[in-house]
Coordinates of C-alpha atoms (C1' of nucleotides) and ligand atoms in Angstrom, one line a residue:
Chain A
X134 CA 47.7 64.0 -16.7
X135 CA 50.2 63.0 -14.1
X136 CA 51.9 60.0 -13.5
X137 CA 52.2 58.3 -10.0
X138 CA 55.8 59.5 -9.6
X139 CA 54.9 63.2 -10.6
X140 CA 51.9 63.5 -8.4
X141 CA 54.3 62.0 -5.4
X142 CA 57.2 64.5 -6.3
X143 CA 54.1 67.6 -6.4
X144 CA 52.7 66.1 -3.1
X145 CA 56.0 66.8 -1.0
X146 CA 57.0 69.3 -2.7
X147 CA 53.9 70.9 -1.3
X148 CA 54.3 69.1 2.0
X149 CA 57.9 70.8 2.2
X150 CA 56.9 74.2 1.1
X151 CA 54.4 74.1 4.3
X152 CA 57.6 74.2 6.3
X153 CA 60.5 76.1 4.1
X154 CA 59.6 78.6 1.9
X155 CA 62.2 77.7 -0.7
X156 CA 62.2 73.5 -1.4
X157 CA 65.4 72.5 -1.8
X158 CA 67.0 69.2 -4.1
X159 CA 68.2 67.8 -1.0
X160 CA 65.0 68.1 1.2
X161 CA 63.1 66.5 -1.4
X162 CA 64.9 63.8 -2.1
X163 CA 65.3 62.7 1.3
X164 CA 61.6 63.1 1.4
X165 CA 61.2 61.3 -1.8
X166 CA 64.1 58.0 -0.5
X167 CA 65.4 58.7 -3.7
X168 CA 69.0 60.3 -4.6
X169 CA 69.5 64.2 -5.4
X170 CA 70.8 63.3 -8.8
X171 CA 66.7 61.8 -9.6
X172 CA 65.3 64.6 -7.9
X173 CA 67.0 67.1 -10.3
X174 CA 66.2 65.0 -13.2
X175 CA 62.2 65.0 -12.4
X176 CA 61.9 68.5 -11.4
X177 CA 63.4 69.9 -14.7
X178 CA 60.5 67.7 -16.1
X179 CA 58.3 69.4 -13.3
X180 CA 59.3 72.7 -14.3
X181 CA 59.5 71.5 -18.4
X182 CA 55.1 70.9 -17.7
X183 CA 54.5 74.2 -15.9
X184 CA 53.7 72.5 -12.8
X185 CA 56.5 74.2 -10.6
X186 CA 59.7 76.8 -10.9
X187 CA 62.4 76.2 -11.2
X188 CA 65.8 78.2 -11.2
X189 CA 68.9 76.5 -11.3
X190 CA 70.4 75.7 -8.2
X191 CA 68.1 78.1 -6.5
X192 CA 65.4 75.0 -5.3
X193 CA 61.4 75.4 -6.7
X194 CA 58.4 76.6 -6.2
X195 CA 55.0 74.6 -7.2
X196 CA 52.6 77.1 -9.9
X197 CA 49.2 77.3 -9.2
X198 CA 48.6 74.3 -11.4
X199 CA 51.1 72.2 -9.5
X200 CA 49.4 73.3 -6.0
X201 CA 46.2 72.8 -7.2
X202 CA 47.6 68.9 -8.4
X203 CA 49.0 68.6 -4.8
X204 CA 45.8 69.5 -2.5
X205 CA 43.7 67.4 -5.0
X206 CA 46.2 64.8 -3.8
X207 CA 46.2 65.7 -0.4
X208 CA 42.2 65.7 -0.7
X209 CA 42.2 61.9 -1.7
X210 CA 44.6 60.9 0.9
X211 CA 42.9 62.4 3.6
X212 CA 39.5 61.6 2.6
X213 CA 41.1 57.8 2.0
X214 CA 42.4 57.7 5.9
X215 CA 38.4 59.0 7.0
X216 CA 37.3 55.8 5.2
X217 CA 39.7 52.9 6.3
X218 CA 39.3 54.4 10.0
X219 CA 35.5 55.2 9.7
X220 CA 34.3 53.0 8.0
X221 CA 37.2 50.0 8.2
X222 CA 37.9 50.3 11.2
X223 CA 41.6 51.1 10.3
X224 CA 43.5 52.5 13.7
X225 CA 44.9 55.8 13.2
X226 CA 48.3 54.1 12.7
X227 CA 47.7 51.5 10.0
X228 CA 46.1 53.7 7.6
X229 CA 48.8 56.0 5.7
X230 CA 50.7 53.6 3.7
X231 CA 47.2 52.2 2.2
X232 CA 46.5 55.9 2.0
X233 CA 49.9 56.8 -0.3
X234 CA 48.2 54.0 -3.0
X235 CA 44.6 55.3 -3.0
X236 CA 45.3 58.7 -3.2
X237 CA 46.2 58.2 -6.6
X238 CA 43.3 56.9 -8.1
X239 CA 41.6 59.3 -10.9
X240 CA 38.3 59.5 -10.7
X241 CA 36.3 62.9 -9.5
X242 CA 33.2 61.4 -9.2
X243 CA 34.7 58.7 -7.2
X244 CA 36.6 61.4 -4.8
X245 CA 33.6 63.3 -4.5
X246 CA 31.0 60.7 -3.8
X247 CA 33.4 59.4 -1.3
X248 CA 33.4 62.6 0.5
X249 CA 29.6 62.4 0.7
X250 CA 29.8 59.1 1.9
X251 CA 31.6 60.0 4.8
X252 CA 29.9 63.3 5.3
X253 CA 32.1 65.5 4.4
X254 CA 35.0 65.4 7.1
X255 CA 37.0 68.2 7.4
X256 CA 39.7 66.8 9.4
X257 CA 41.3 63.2 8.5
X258 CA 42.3 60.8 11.6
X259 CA 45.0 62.7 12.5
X260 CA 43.5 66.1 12.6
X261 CA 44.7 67.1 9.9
X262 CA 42.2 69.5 8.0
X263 CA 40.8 67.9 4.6
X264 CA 40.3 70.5 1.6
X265 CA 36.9 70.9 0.0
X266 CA 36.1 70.4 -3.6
X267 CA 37.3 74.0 -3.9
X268 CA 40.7 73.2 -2.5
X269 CA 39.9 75.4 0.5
X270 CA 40.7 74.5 4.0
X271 CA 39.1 75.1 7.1
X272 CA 41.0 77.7 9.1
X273 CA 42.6 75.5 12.0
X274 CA 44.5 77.7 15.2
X275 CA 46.2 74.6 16.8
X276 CA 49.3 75.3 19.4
X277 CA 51.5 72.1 20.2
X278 CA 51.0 70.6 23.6
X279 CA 54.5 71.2 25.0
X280 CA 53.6 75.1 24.2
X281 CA 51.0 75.3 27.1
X282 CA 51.6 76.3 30.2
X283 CA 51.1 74.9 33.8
X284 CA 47.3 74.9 35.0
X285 CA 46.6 75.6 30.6
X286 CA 44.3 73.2 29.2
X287 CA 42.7 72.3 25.8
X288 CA 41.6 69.5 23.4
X289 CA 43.9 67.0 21.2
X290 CA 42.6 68.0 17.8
X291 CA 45.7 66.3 15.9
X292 CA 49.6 65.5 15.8
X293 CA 52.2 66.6 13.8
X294 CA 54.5 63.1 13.8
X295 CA 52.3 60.2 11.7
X296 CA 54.6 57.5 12.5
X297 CA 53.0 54.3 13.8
X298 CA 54.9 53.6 16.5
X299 CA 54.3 57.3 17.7
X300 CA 50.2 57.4 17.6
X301 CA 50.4 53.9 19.4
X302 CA 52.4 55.2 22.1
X303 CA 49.5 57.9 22.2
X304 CA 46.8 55.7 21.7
X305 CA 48.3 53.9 24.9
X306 CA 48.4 56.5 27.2
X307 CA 44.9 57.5 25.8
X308 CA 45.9 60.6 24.5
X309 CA 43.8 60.4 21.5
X310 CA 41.4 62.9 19.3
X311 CA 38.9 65.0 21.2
X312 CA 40.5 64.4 24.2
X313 CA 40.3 67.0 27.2
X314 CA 43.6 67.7 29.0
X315 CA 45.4 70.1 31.3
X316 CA 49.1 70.1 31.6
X317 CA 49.8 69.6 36.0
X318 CA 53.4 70.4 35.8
X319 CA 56.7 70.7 34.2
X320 CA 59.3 68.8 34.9
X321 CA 62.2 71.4 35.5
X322 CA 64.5 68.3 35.1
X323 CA 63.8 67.1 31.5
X324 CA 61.2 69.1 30.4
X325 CA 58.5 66.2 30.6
X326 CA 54.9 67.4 30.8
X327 CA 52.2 66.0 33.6
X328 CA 49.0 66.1 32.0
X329 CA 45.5 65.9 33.5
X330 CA 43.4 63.4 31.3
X331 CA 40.0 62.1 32.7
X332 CA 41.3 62.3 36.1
X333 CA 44.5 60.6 35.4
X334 CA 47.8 61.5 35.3
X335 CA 50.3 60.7 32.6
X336 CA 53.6 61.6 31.6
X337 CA 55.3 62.6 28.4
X338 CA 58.7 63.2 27.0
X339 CA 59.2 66.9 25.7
X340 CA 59.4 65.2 22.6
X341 CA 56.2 63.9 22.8
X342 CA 54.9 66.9 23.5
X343 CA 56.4 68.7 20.5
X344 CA 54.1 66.9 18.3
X345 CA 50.7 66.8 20.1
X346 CA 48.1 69.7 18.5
X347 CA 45.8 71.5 21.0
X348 CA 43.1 73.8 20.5
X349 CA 43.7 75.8 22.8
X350 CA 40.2 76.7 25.9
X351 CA 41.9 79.0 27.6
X352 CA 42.9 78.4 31.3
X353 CA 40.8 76.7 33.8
Chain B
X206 CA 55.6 41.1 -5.7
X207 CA 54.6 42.1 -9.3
X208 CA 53.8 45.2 -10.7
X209 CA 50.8 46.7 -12.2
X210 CA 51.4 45.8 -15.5
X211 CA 52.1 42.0 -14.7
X212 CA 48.6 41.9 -12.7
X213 CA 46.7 43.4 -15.7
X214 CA 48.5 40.4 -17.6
X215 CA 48.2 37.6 -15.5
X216 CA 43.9 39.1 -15.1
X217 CA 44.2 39.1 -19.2
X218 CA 45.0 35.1 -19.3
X219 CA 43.1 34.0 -16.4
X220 CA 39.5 35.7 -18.4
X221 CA 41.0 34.2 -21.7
X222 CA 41.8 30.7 -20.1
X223 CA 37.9 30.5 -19.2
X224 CA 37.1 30.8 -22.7
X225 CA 40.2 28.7 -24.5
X226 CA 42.2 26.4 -23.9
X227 CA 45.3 27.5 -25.3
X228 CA 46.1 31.2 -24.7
X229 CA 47.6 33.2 -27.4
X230 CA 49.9 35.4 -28.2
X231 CA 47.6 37.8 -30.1
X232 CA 44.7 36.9 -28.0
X233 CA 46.3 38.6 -25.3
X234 CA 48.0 41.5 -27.6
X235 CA 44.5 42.7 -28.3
X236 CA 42.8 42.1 -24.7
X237 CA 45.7 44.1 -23.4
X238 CA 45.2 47.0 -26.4
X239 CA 49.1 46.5 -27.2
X240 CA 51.0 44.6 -29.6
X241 CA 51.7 41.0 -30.1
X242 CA 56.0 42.0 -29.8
X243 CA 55.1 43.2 -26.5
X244 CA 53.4 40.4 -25.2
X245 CA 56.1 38.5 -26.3
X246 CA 58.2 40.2 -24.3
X247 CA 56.5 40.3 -21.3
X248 CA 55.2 36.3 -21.3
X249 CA 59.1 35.7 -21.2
X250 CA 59.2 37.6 -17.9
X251 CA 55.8 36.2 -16.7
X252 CA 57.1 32.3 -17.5
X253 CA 60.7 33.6 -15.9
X254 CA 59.1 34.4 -12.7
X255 CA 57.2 30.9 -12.5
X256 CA 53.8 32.7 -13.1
X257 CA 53.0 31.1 -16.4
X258 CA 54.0 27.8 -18.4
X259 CA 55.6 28.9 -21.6
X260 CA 56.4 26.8 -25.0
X261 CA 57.3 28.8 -28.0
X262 CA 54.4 29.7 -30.2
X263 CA 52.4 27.1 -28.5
X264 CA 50.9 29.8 -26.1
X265 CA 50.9 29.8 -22.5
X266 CA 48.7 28.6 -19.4
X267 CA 49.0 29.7 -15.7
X268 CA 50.8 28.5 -13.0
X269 CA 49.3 27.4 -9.8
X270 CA 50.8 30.6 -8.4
X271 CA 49.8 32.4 -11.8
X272 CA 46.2 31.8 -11.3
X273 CA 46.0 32.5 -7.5
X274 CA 47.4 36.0 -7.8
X275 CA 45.2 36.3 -10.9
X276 CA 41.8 35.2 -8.7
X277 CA 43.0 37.7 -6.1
X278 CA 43.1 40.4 -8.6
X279 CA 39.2 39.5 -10.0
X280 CA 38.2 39.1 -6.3
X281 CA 39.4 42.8 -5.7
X282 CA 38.0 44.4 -8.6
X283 CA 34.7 43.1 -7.9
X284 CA 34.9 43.6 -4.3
X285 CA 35.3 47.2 -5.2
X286 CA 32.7 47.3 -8.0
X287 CA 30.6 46.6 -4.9
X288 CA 31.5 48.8 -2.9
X289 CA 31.0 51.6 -5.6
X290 CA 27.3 50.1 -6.0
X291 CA 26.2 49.8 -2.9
X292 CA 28.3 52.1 -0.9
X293 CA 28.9 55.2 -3.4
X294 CA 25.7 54.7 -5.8
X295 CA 27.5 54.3 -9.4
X296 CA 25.5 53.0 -11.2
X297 CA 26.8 49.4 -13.0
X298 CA 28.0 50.9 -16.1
X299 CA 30.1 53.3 -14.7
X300 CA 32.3 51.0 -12.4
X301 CA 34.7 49.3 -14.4
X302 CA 37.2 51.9 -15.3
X303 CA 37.7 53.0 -11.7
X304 CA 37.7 48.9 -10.3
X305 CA 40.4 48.6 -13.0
X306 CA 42.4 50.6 -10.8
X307 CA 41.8 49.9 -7.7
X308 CA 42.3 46.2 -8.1
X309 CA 45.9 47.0 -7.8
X310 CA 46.2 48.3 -4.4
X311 CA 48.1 46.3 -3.0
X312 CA 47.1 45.1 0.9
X313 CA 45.7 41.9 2.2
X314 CA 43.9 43.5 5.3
X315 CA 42.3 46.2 3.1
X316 CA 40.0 43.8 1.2
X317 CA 39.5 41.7 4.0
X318 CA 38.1 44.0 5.8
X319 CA 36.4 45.6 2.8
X320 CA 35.0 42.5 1.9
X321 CA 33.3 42.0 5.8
X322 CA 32.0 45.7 5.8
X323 CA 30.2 44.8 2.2
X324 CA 29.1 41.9 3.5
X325 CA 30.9 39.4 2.2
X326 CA 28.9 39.5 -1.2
X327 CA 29.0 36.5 -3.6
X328 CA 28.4 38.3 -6.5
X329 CA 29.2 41.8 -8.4
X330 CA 26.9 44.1 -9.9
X331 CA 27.4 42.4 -13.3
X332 CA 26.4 38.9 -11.1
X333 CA 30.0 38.0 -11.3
X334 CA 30.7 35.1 -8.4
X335 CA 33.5 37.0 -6.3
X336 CA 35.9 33.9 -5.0
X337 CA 36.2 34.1 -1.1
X338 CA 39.7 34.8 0.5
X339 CA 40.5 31.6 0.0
X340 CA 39.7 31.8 -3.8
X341 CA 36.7 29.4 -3.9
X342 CA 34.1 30.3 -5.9
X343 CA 30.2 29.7 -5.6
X344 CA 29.1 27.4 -7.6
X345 CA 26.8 29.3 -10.6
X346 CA 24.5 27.8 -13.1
X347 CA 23.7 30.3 -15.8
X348 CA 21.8 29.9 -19.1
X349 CA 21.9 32.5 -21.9
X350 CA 18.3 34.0 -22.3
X351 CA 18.8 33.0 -25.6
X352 CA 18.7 29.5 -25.2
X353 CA 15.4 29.6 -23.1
X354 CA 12.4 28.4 -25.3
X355 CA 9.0 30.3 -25.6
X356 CA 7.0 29.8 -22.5
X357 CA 10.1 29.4 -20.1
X358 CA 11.1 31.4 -17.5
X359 CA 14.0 32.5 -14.8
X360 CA 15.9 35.4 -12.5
X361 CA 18.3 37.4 -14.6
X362 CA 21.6 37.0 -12.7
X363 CA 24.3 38.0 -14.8
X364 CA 25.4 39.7 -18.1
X365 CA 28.5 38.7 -20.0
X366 CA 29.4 41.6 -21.9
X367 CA 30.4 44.3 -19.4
X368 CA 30.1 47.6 -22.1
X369 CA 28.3 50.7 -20.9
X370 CA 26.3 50.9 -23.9
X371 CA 24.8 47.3 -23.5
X372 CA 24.6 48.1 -19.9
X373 CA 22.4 51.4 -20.1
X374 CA 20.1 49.7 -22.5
X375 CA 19.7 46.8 -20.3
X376 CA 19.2 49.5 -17.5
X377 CA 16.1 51.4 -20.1
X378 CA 14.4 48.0 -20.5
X379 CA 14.5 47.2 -17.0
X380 CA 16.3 44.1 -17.8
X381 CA 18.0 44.5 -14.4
X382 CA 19.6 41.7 -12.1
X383 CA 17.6 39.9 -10.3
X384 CA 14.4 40.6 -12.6
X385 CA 12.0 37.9 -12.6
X386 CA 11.2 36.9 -17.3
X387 CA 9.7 34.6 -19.3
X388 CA 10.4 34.3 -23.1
X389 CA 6.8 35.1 -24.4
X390 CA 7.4 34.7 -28.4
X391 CA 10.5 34.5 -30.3
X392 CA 10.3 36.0 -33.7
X393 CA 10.9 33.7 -36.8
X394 CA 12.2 36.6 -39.0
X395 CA 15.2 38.1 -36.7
X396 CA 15.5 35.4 -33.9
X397 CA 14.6 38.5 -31.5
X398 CA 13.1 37.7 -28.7
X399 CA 9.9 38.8 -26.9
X400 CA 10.0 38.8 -23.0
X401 CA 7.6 39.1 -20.1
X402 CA 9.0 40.9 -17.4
X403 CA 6.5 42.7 -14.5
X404 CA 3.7 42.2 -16.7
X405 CA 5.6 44.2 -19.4
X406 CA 6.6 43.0 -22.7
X407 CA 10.3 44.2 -24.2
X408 CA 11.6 42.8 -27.4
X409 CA 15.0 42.1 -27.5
X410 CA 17.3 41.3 -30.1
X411 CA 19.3 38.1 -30.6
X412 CA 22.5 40.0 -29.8
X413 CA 21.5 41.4 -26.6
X414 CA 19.5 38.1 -25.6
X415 CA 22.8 36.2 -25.5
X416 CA 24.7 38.1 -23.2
X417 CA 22.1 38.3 -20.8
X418 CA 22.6 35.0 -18.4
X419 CA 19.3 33.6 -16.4
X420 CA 19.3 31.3 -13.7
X421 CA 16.3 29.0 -14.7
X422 CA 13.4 28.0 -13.1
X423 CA 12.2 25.9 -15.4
X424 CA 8.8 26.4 -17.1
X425 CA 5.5 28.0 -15.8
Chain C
dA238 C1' 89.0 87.4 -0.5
dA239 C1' 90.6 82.8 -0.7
dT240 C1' 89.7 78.3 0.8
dA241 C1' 86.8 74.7 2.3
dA242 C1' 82.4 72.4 2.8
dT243 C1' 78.0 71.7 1.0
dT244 C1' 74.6 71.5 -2.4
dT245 C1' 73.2 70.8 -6.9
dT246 C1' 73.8 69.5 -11.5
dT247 C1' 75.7 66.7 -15.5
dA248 C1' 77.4 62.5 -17.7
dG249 C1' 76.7 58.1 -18.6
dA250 C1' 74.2 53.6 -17.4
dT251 C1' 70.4 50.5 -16.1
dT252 C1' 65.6 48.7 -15.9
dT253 C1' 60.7 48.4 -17.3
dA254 C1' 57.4 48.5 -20.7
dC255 C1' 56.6 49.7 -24.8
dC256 C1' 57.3 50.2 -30.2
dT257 C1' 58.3 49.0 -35.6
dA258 C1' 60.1 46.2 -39.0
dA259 C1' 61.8 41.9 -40.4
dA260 C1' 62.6 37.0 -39.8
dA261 C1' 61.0 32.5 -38.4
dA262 C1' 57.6 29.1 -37.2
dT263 C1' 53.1 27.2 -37.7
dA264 C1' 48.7 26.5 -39.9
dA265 C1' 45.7 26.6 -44.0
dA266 C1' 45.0 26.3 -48.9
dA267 C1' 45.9 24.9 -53.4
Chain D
dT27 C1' 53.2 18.6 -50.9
dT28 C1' 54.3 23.0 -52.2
dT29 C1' 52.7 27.5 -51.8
dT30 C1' 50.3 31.0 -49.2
dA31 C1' 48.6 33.1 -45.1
dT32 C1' 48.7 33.7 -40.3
dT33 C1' 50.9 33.8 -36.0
dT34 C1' 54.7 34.5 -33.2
dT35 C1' 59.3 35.7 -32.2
dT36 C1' 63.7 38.4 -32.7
dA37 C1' 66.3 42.6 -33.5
dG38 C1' 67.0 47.0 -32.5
dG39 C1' 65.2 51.3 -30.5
dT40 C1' 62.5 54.8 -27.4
dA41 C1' 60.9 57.0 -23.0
dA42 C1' 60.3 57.1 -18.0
dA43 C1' 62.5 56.8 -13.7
dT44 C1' 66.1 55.5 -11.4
dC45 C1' 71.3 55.0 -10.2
dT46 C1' 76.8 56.2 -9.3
dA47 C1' 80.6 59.1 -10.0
dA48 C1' 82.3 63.3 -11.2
dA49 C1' 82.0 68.3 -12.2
dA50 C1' 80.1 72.8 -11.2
dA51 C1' 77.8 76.2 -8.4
dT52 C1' 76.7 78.1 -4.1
dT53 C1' 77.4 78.9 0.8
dA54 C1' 80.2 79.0 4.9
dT55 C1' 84.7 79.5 7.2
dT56 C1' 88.9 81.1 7.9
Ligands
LIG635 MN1 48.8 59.8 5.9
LIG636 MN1 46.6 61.8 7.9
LIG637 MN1 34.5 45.2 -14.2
LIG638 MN1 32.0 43.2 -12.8

DNA sequence: AATAATTTTTAGATTTACCTAAAAATAAAA
DNA sequence: TTTTATTTTTAGGTAAATCTAAAAATTATT
């Protein structure tokens, strides 16, 4: 049995591993808003319960135990976001931090009649892809949006930035889930993207574009 | 903002206050399965924090601000009991545990909006009044079954012992809320009682009869 | 390869929520 | 009203998770 703090130090070390195949002190305690000096002191304890290794000064790696705690966590926070935006009616940007707290209650019945209550989602409200029972994932083949080329079009199935004011920004200009789009044009200058949505035009920063997911139709 | 612990306290003295006047210190110690020392300890912090009024072996009572953080913590834990009823099909006996932690998440909005999509229910599964978000609570008149006399009858509303055991048994009687009884005999040797219910007859014994509470309607 | 910069770990403390054992206060019984 | 029993508090200590400051190891730069 975990405590709140372990499960939160397996969860990014998880989240971190997606990214770096090595997870570093550093990384994780900025992850973690906590000080390098913690991080080392939890992850020998990590490493003391078999749930990750751990070489001295050479960052860790989560064991199968400690990835198996971290998608069960993942699971519950995912399937937690389905519900507050489902059936709350949460927006997509108010739900994580409510979603950090519920993600650590302990109940498998609970997490698995919760998952039949919402019919079994396999993406959460930001399209990212929730794990079954199992712990396996749907295969997903996104490509970001600022990838595409000119006259290349596709559907929003998720972001890779959850901050707030981010997905209202998105929300704003409509570019939401399921979404059709087709990018118009490039802006040589800044590297903005024109985008084809419902017949309208819109216009988004490189860096916007960097974090908008498309599943990729082809050309058109 | 208090912490877990402090809310389990604060919910410990609130359900002891409706029974005594005077809280105690091993009252408590045993409610909260930890040692009187302990509760010593913490009641210091508790009355520091202006949450309780606390004299030196003369017990302790809550605050104004005490009790209203202690109704907010009931009204979630039966809000979620509710939820697991109706929404996730647990069955009554199997909700506490999980409403023990979930009573702690911590966000306004969240049970606001979980109390509208419930329906704003007035009672729990146990027939528990749930105070409104304004922590007014429905007025309830309860009787113990076993103060009904032979021939009288009424709607079974609520139970005051919250066990599984007790619970289940209740469940294999069919001595479920809102059940429609009427005391037919009640036996001289054991005080048990004998009880109509859907042109059935259960016998009950004094023990269980007086923790199951009836709304009377008088005789019939 | 030596020096400098960065990263990581240790040392030593603090806070929260516990504990046991012993002392003090209160309540009950003789 | 003493004596006894019960309740409650203090004293002193532990374990979890954090911190700052300083030392050690690793990596990058001359
Ligand atoms: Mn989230
Ligand atoms: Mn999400
Ligand atoms: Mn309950
Ligand atoms: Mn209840």
């Amino acid at each position: 049995m975990q405590s709140y703090t372990e499960e939160n130090y397996l969860k990014t070390i998880y989240h971190l591993a997606e990214k770096t195949t090595n997870v570093q002190t550093n990384a994780i305690a900025e992850q973690m808003q906590t000080k390098p000096a913690s991080v080392t002191d939890m992850i020998k304890k990590l490493a003391e319960k078999g749930l990750i290794d751990y070489v001295k000064y050479q960052g860790v790696t989560l064991t199968e135990t400690g990835k198996n705690t971290a998608i069960d966590i993942v699971r519950k926070h995912r399937l937690w976001e389905v519900f507050l935006v489902d059936k709350l009616n949460f927006k997509w940007d108010e739900v994580h931090d409510v979603a950090e707290e519920l993600e650590h209650i302990k109940s498998v019945e609970l997490i698995e009649r919760l998952d039949e209550f919402l019919g079994f989602p396999r993406t959460d409200p930001h399209g990212d892809p929730i794990p079954d029972k199992n712990r396996r994932f749907a295969k997903t083949q996104f490509i970001k949006l600022i990838e595409l080329k000119t006259g290349e079009s596709g559907t929003i199935t998720g972001v890779s930035q959850h901050s707030s004011p981010f997905l209202k920004h998105l929300e704003k200009l409509g570019l939401t889930l399921g979404k059709q789009i087709q990018v118009s044009d490039v802006t040589d200058f800044d590297g903005s993207v024109e985008i084809r949505i419902s017949d309208k035009q819109v216009n988004i920063s490189r860096e916007v574009a960097k974090h908008i997911l498309i599943s990729s139709n082809g050309k058109n």
